[in-house]
Amino acid sequence: MSPAENPPEKMLFQLGLRRRGISDQAVLRAMEEVPRDVFVDPADRDAAWRDTALGIACGQTISQPFVVAYMTEQLQLRPEHRVLEIGTGSGYQAAVLARLCKEVLSVERFRTLADSARQRLVKLHYDNVEVMLADGLALPADLGVFDRIIVTAALPGIPASLTDRLQSDGIMVAPVGPPNGRQTLVRITPTADGFERRELFDVRFVPALPGLAREM
Ligand code: SAH
């Protein structure tokens, strides 16, 4: 029996998320329904339902489930929302988002990762996710604005190129901090005269890097 079909393992996964404070039922359901074992490296399948980040191709990581659930909860998604994700990686976070909103555009700078995430999401029938090979920090202007923005790679700061894409009643969640230093999860909401910035807790993400990746 694969870990995904192993009830005790999935029950512990859900229990762990609740215990750590995730209380939004829709988020918990999405976390239960998205088969994380399909998004991890085949060699790591046994660890897929544990609450840890794992390595994926191109030296990147699939985030820790608690952090995925927490960031998703912070976005307060509604079924009509259009969401931008910077940092597709495995496609796992995009799949969780896709269960809770209308449309996800997920952007990745590694071709290998973008291609495999896209294939995985198609196979699992996540038809409302588009994976795009692009630099999320320099997106084409014609993509428009988004109800929610989630960044899953650490930014040195929040660039105007991203806040400019947020609806006036939008929410953005992003890890901010240097590659090997203190990174904090930050929630940004537009106000009448700028943005409100709330620091949530410290995290560890791979850095957001400019441009398309040269290798693959
Ligand atoms: N959300 C992913 C984990 C992301 S790891 C998941 O659920 O699996 C961070 C990802 O951000 C990496 O794949 C990295 O290549 C990507 N990334 C870093 N800088 C980027 C940029 N400027 N534009 C797009 N993607 C970027």
CSV table of C-alpha atoms and ligand atoms in Angstrom, one decimal:
chain,number,residue,atom,x,y,z
A,1,MET,CA,0.0,0.0,0.0
A,2,SER,CA,1.4,3.4,-0.9
A,3,PRO,CA,1.7,6.1,1.8
A,4,ALA,CA,-1.1,8.1,0.2
A,5,GLU,CA,-3.5,5.2,0.8
A,6,ASN,CA,-2.2,4.5,4.3
A,7,PRO,CA,-4.9,6.0,6.6
A,8,PRO,CA,-2.8,6.3,9.8
A,9,GLU,CA,-0.1,8.3,8.0
A,10,LYS,CA,-2.6,10.7,6.5
A,11,MET,CA,-4.5,11.0,9.7
A,12,LEU,CA,-1.3,11.9,11.6
A,13,PHE,CA,-0.6,14.4,8.8
A,14,GLN,CA,-4.0,16.1,9.4
A,15,LEU,CA,-3.7,15.9,13.1
A,16,GLY,CA,-0.2,17.6,13.0
A,17,LEU,CA,-1.6,20.5,10.9
A,18,ARG,CA,-4.5,21.0,13.4
A,19,ARG,CA,-2.2,20.7,16.4
A,20,ARG,CA,0.1,23.4,14.9
A,21,GLY,CA,-2.9,25.8,14.6
A,22,ILE,CA,-4.4,25.3,11.1
A,23,SER,CA,-8.1,25.6,11.6
A,24,ASP,CA,-9.6,26.5,8.2
A,25,GLN,CA,-11.6,23.4,7.3
A,26,ALA,CA,-11.3,24.1,3.5
A,27,VAL,CA,-7.5,24.4,3.8
A,28,LEU,CA,-7.3,21.2,5.9
A,29,ARG,CA,-9.5,19.4,3.3
A,30,ALA,CA,-7.3,20.6,0.4
A,31,MET,CA,-4.2,19.4,2.3
A,32,GLU,CA,-5.8,16.0,2.7
A,33,GLU,CA,-6.9,15.7,-0.9
A,34,VAL,CA,-3.7,16.7,-2.7
A,35,PRO,CA,-1.5,13.6,-2.9
A,36,ARG,CA,1.9,15.0,-1.7
A,37,ASP,CA,3.5,11.7,-2.5
A,38,VAL,CA,3.0,12.4,-6.2
A,39,PHE,CA,4.9,15.7,-5.9
A,40,VAL,CA,8.0,14.5,-4.1
A,41,ASP,CA,11.1,12.7,-5.5
A,42,PRO,CA,10.2,9.0,-6.0
A,43,ALA,CA,12.9,8.1,-3.5
A,44,ASP,CA,11.2,10.2,-0.8
A,45,ARG,CA,7.7,8.8,-1.2
A,46,ASP,CA,7.8,7.2,2.3
A,47,ALA,CA,8.5,10.6,3.8
A,48,ALA,CA,5.8,12.5,1.8
A,49,TRP,CA,3.3,12.7,4.6
A,50,ARG,CA,5.7,13.8,7.2
A,51,ASP,CA,5.8,17.5,8.1
A,52,THR,CA,9.2,18.3,6.5
A,53,ALA,CA,10.5,20.1,3.5
A,54,LEU,CA,12.2,17.7,1.0
A,55,GLY,CA,14.7,18.2,-1.9
A,56,ILE,CA,13.4,18.1,-5.5
A,57,ALA,CA,15.2,18.5,-8.8
A,58,CYS,CA,17.5,21.5,-9.6
A,59,GLY,CA,18.6,21.9,-6.0
A,60,GLN,CA,15.2,23.3,-5.0
A,61,THR,CA,12.7,22.1,-2.3
A,62,ILE,CA,9.1,21.2,-1.8
A,63,SER,CA,8.0,23.2,1.3
A,64,GLN,CA,7.0,21.8,4.7
A,65,PRO,CA,3.3,21.0,4.7
A,66,PHE,CA,2.6,23.1,7.7
A,67,VAL,CA,4.1,26.2,5.9
A,68,VAL,CA,2.1,25.4,2.8
A,69,ALA,CA,-1.1,25.1,4.9
A,70,TYR,CA,-0.3,28.3,6.9
A,71,MET,CA,0.5,30.4,3.9
A,72,THR,CA,-2.7,29.1,2.1
A,73,GLU,CA,-4.8,29.9,5.2
A,74,GLN,CA,-3.3,33.5,5.4
A,75,LEU,CA,-4.5,34.1,1.8
A,76,GLN,CA,-8.2,33.7,2.8
A,77,LEU,CA,-9.0,32.3,-0.7
A,78,ARG,CA,-12.5,32.4,-2.2
A,79,PRO,CA,-13.8,30.4,-5.1
A,80,GLU,CA,-13.7,33.4,-7.5
A,81,HIS,CA,-10.1,34.4,-6.9
A,82,ARG,CA,-7.3,34.5,-9.4
A,83,VAL,CA,-4.0,33.7,-7.8
A,84,LEU,CA,-0.4,34.2,-8.8
A,85,GLU,CA,2.3,31.9,-7.3
A,86,ILE,CA,6.0,32.7,-7.8
A,87,GLY,CA,8.1,29.5,-7.5
A,88,THR,CA,6.2,26.5,-8.9
A,89,GLY,CA,8.9,24.0,-7.7
A,90,SER,CA,7.1,20.6,-7.6
A,91,GLY,CA,3.6,22.1,-8.2
A,92,TYR,CA,2.4,21.0,-4.7
A,93,GLN,CA,1.5,24.5,-3.4
A,94,ALA,CA,-0.2,25.3,-6.7
A,95,ALA,CA,-2.4,22.2,-6.4
A,96,VAL,CA,-3.4,23.1,-2.9
A,97,LEU,CA,-4.3,26.7,-4.1
A,98,ALA,CA,-6.2,25.3,-7.1
A,99,ARG,CA,-8.6,23.4,-4.9
A,100,LEU,CA,-9.6,26.7,-3.2
A,101,CYS,CA,-9.8,29.3,-5.9
A,102,LYS,CA,-10.8,29.8,-9.6
A,103,GLU,CA,-7.5,30.0,-11.3
A,104,VAL,CA,-3.8,29.7,-10.4
A,105,LEU,CA,-0.9,31.1,-12.5
A,106,SER,CA,2.3,29.6,-11.2
A,107,VAL,CA,5.6,30.8,-12.4
A,108,GLU,CA,9.0,28.9,-12.3
A,109,ARG,CA,12.4,29.9,-13.6
A,110,PHE,CA,13.7,26.3,-14.1
A,111,ARG,CA,12.4,24.6,-17.3
A,112,THR,CA,12.8,21.1,-15.8
A,113,LEU,CA,10.7,22.0,-12.8
A,114,ALA,CA,8.0,23.9,-14.8
A,115,ASP,CA,7.7,21.0,-17.3
A,116,SER,CA,7.4,18.2,-14.6
A,117,ALA,CA,5.0,20.2,-12.4
A,118,ARG,CA,2.8,21.0,-15.5
A,119,GLN,CA,2.7,17.2,-16.4
A,120,ARG,CA,1.9,16.2,-12.8
A,121,LEU,CA,-0.9,18.8,-12.5
A,122,VAL,CA,-2.4,17.7,-15.9
A,123,LYS,CA,-2.3,14.1,-14.9
A,124,LEU,CA,-4.1,14.9,-11.6
A,125,HIS,CA,-6.7,17.0,-13.5
A,126,TYR,CA,-5.8,20.3,-11.9
A,127,ASP,CA,-7.2,22.1,-15.0
A,128,ASN,CA,-7.3,25.5,-13.4
A,129,VAL,CA,-3.5,25.8,-12.9
A,130,GLU,CA,-1.3,27.3,-15.6
A,131,VAL,CA,2.4,26.8,-15.1
A,132,MET,CA,4.6,29.4,-16.9
A,133,LEU,CA,8.3,29.4,-17.4
A,134,ALA,CA,9.3,32.9,-16.5
A,135,ASP,CA,11.1,35.1,-14.0
A,136,GLY,CA,8.4,35.9,-11.5
A,137,LEU,CA,10.2,39.1,-10.6
A,138,ALA,CA,9.9,40.4,-14.2
A,139,LEU,CA,6.6,39.3,-15.5
A,140,PRO,CA,5.1,40.5,-18.7
A,141,ALA,CA,2.7,43.4,-18.2
A,142,ASP,CA,-0.2,41.8,-19.9
A,143,LEU,CA,-0.8,39.2,-17.1
A,144,GLY,CA,-2.9,41.8,-15.3
A,145,VAL,CA,-3.6,42.0,-11.6
A,146,PHE,CA,-4.4,39.2,-9.1
A,147,ASP,CA,-6.6,38.8,-6.1
A,148,ARG,CA,-3.9,36.9,-4.2
A,149,ILE,CA,-0.1,36.6,-4.6
A,150,ILE,CA,2.0,33.9,-2.9
A,151,VAL,CA,5.8,33.8,-3.2
A,152,THR,CA,7.5,30.6,-2.3
A,153,ALA,CA,11.1,31.7,-2.6
A,154,ALA,CA,12.8,34.1,-0.3
A,155,LEU,CA,12.9,37.7,-1.5
A,156,PRO,CA,15.4,40.3,-0.3
A,157,GLY,CA,12.4,42.7,0.0
A,158,ILE,CA,8.9,43.1,-1.5
A,159,PRO,CA,9.4,44.5,-5.0
A,160,ALA,CA,6.9,47.1,-6.5
A,161,SER,CA,6.8,44.8,-9.6
A,162,LEU,CA,4.7,42.4,-7.3
A,163,THR,CA,2.7,44.9,-5.2
A,164,ASP,CA,1.7,46.6,-8.5
A,165,ARG,CA,0.0,43.3,-9.5
A,166,LEU,CA,-2.2,43.0,-6.3
A,167,GLN,CA,-5.9,44.0,-6.4
A,168,SER,CA,-6.8,46.8,-4.0
A,169,ASP,CA,-8.5,44.3,-1.7
A,170,GLY,CA,-5.8,41.7,-2.3
A,171,ILE,CA,-3.5,39.8,0.0
A,172,MET,CA,0.2,38.8,-0.7
A,173,VAL,CA,2.2,36.4,1.4
A,174,ALA,CA,6.0,36.1,0.9
A,175,PRO,CA,9.1,35.0,2.8
A,176,VAL,CA,11.5,38.0,3.1
A,177,GLY,CA,15.1,37.8,4.1
A,178,PRO,CA,18.7,37.0,2.9
A,179,PRO,CA,19.5,33.5,1.4
A,180,ASN,CA,21.2,32.2,4.5
A,181,GLY,CA,20.0,34.6,7.1
A,182,ARG,CA,16.8,35.3,9.0
A,183,GLN,CA,13.8,35.1,6.8
A,184,THR,CA,10.3,36.1,7.9
A,185,LEU,CA,7.0,35.3,6.4
A,186,VAL,CA,5.3,38.6,5.6
A,187,ARG,CA,1.7,39.4,4.8
A,188,ILE,CA,1.0,42.5,2.7
A,189,THR,CA,-2.4,44.1,2.3
A,190,PRO,CA,-3.0,47.4,0.4
A,191,THR,CA,-4.3,50.3,2.4
A,192,ALA,CA,-5.6,53.8,1.3
A,193,ASP,CA,-2.1,55.2,1.3
A,194,GLY,CA,0.2,52.3,0.8
A,195,PHE,CA,0.5,48.8,2.3
A,196,GLU,CA,0.1,47.2,5.7
A,197,ARG,CA,2.9,44.8,6.4
A,198,ARG,CA,2.5,42.1,9.1
A,199,GLU,CA,5.4,39.8,10.1
A,200,LEU,CA,4.1,36.3,10.8
A,201,PHE,CA,7.0,34.0,11.8
A,202,ASP,CA,10.5,33.0,10.7
A,203,VAL,CA,10.9,30.5,7.9
A,204,ARG,CA,13.5,29.0,5.6
A,205,PHE,CA,13.1,29.1,1.8
A,206,VAL,CA,15.4,28.8,-1.1
A,207,PRO,CA,16.2,32.3,-2.5
A,208,ALA,CA,14.3,33.9,-5.3
A,209,LEU,CA,16.8,34.5,-8.1
A,210,PRO,CA,16.5,36.8,-11.1
A,211,GLY,CA,16.2,35.6,-14.7
A,212,LEU,CA,15.5,32.2,-16.1
A,213,ALA,CA,17.8,29.5,-14.8
A,214,ARG,CA,20.6,28.7,-17.2
A,215,GLU,CA,20.9,25.0,-16.4
A,216,MET,CA,17.9,23.3,-18.0
B,1,SAH,N1,6.0,26.1,-4.1
B,1,SAH,C1,6.9,25.0,-4.4
B,1,SAH,C2,8.3,25.1,-3.7
B,1,SAH,C3,9.0,26.2,-4.2
B,1,SAH,S1,10.8,26.2,-4.0
B,1,SAH,C4,6.3,23.6,-4.1
B,1,SAH,O1,5.2,23.6,-3.7
B,1,SAH,O2,7.0,22.6,-4.4
B,1,SAH,C5,11.1,27.8,-4.7
B,1,SAH,C6,11.0,27.8,-6.2
B,1,SAH,O3,11.0,29.1,-6.6
B,1,SAH,C7,12.1,27.0,-6.9
B,1,SAH,O4,11.6,26.0,-7.7
B,1,SAH,C8,12.8,28.1,-7.6
B,1,SAH,O5,13.4,27.7,-8.8
B,1,SAH,C9,11.7,29.1,-7.9
B,1,SAH,N2,12.2,30.5,-8.1
B,1,SAH,C10,13.2,31.2,-7.5
B,1,SAH,N3,13.3,32.4,-8.0
B,1,SAH,C11,12.3,32.6,-9.0
B,1,SAH,C12,11.9,33.6,-9.9
B,1,SAH,N4,12.5,34.8,-9.9
B,1,SAH,N5,10.9,33.3,-10.7
B,1,SAH,C13,10.2,32.1,-10.7
B,1,SAH,N6,10.6,31.1,-9.9
B,1,SAH,C14,11.6,31.3,-9.0
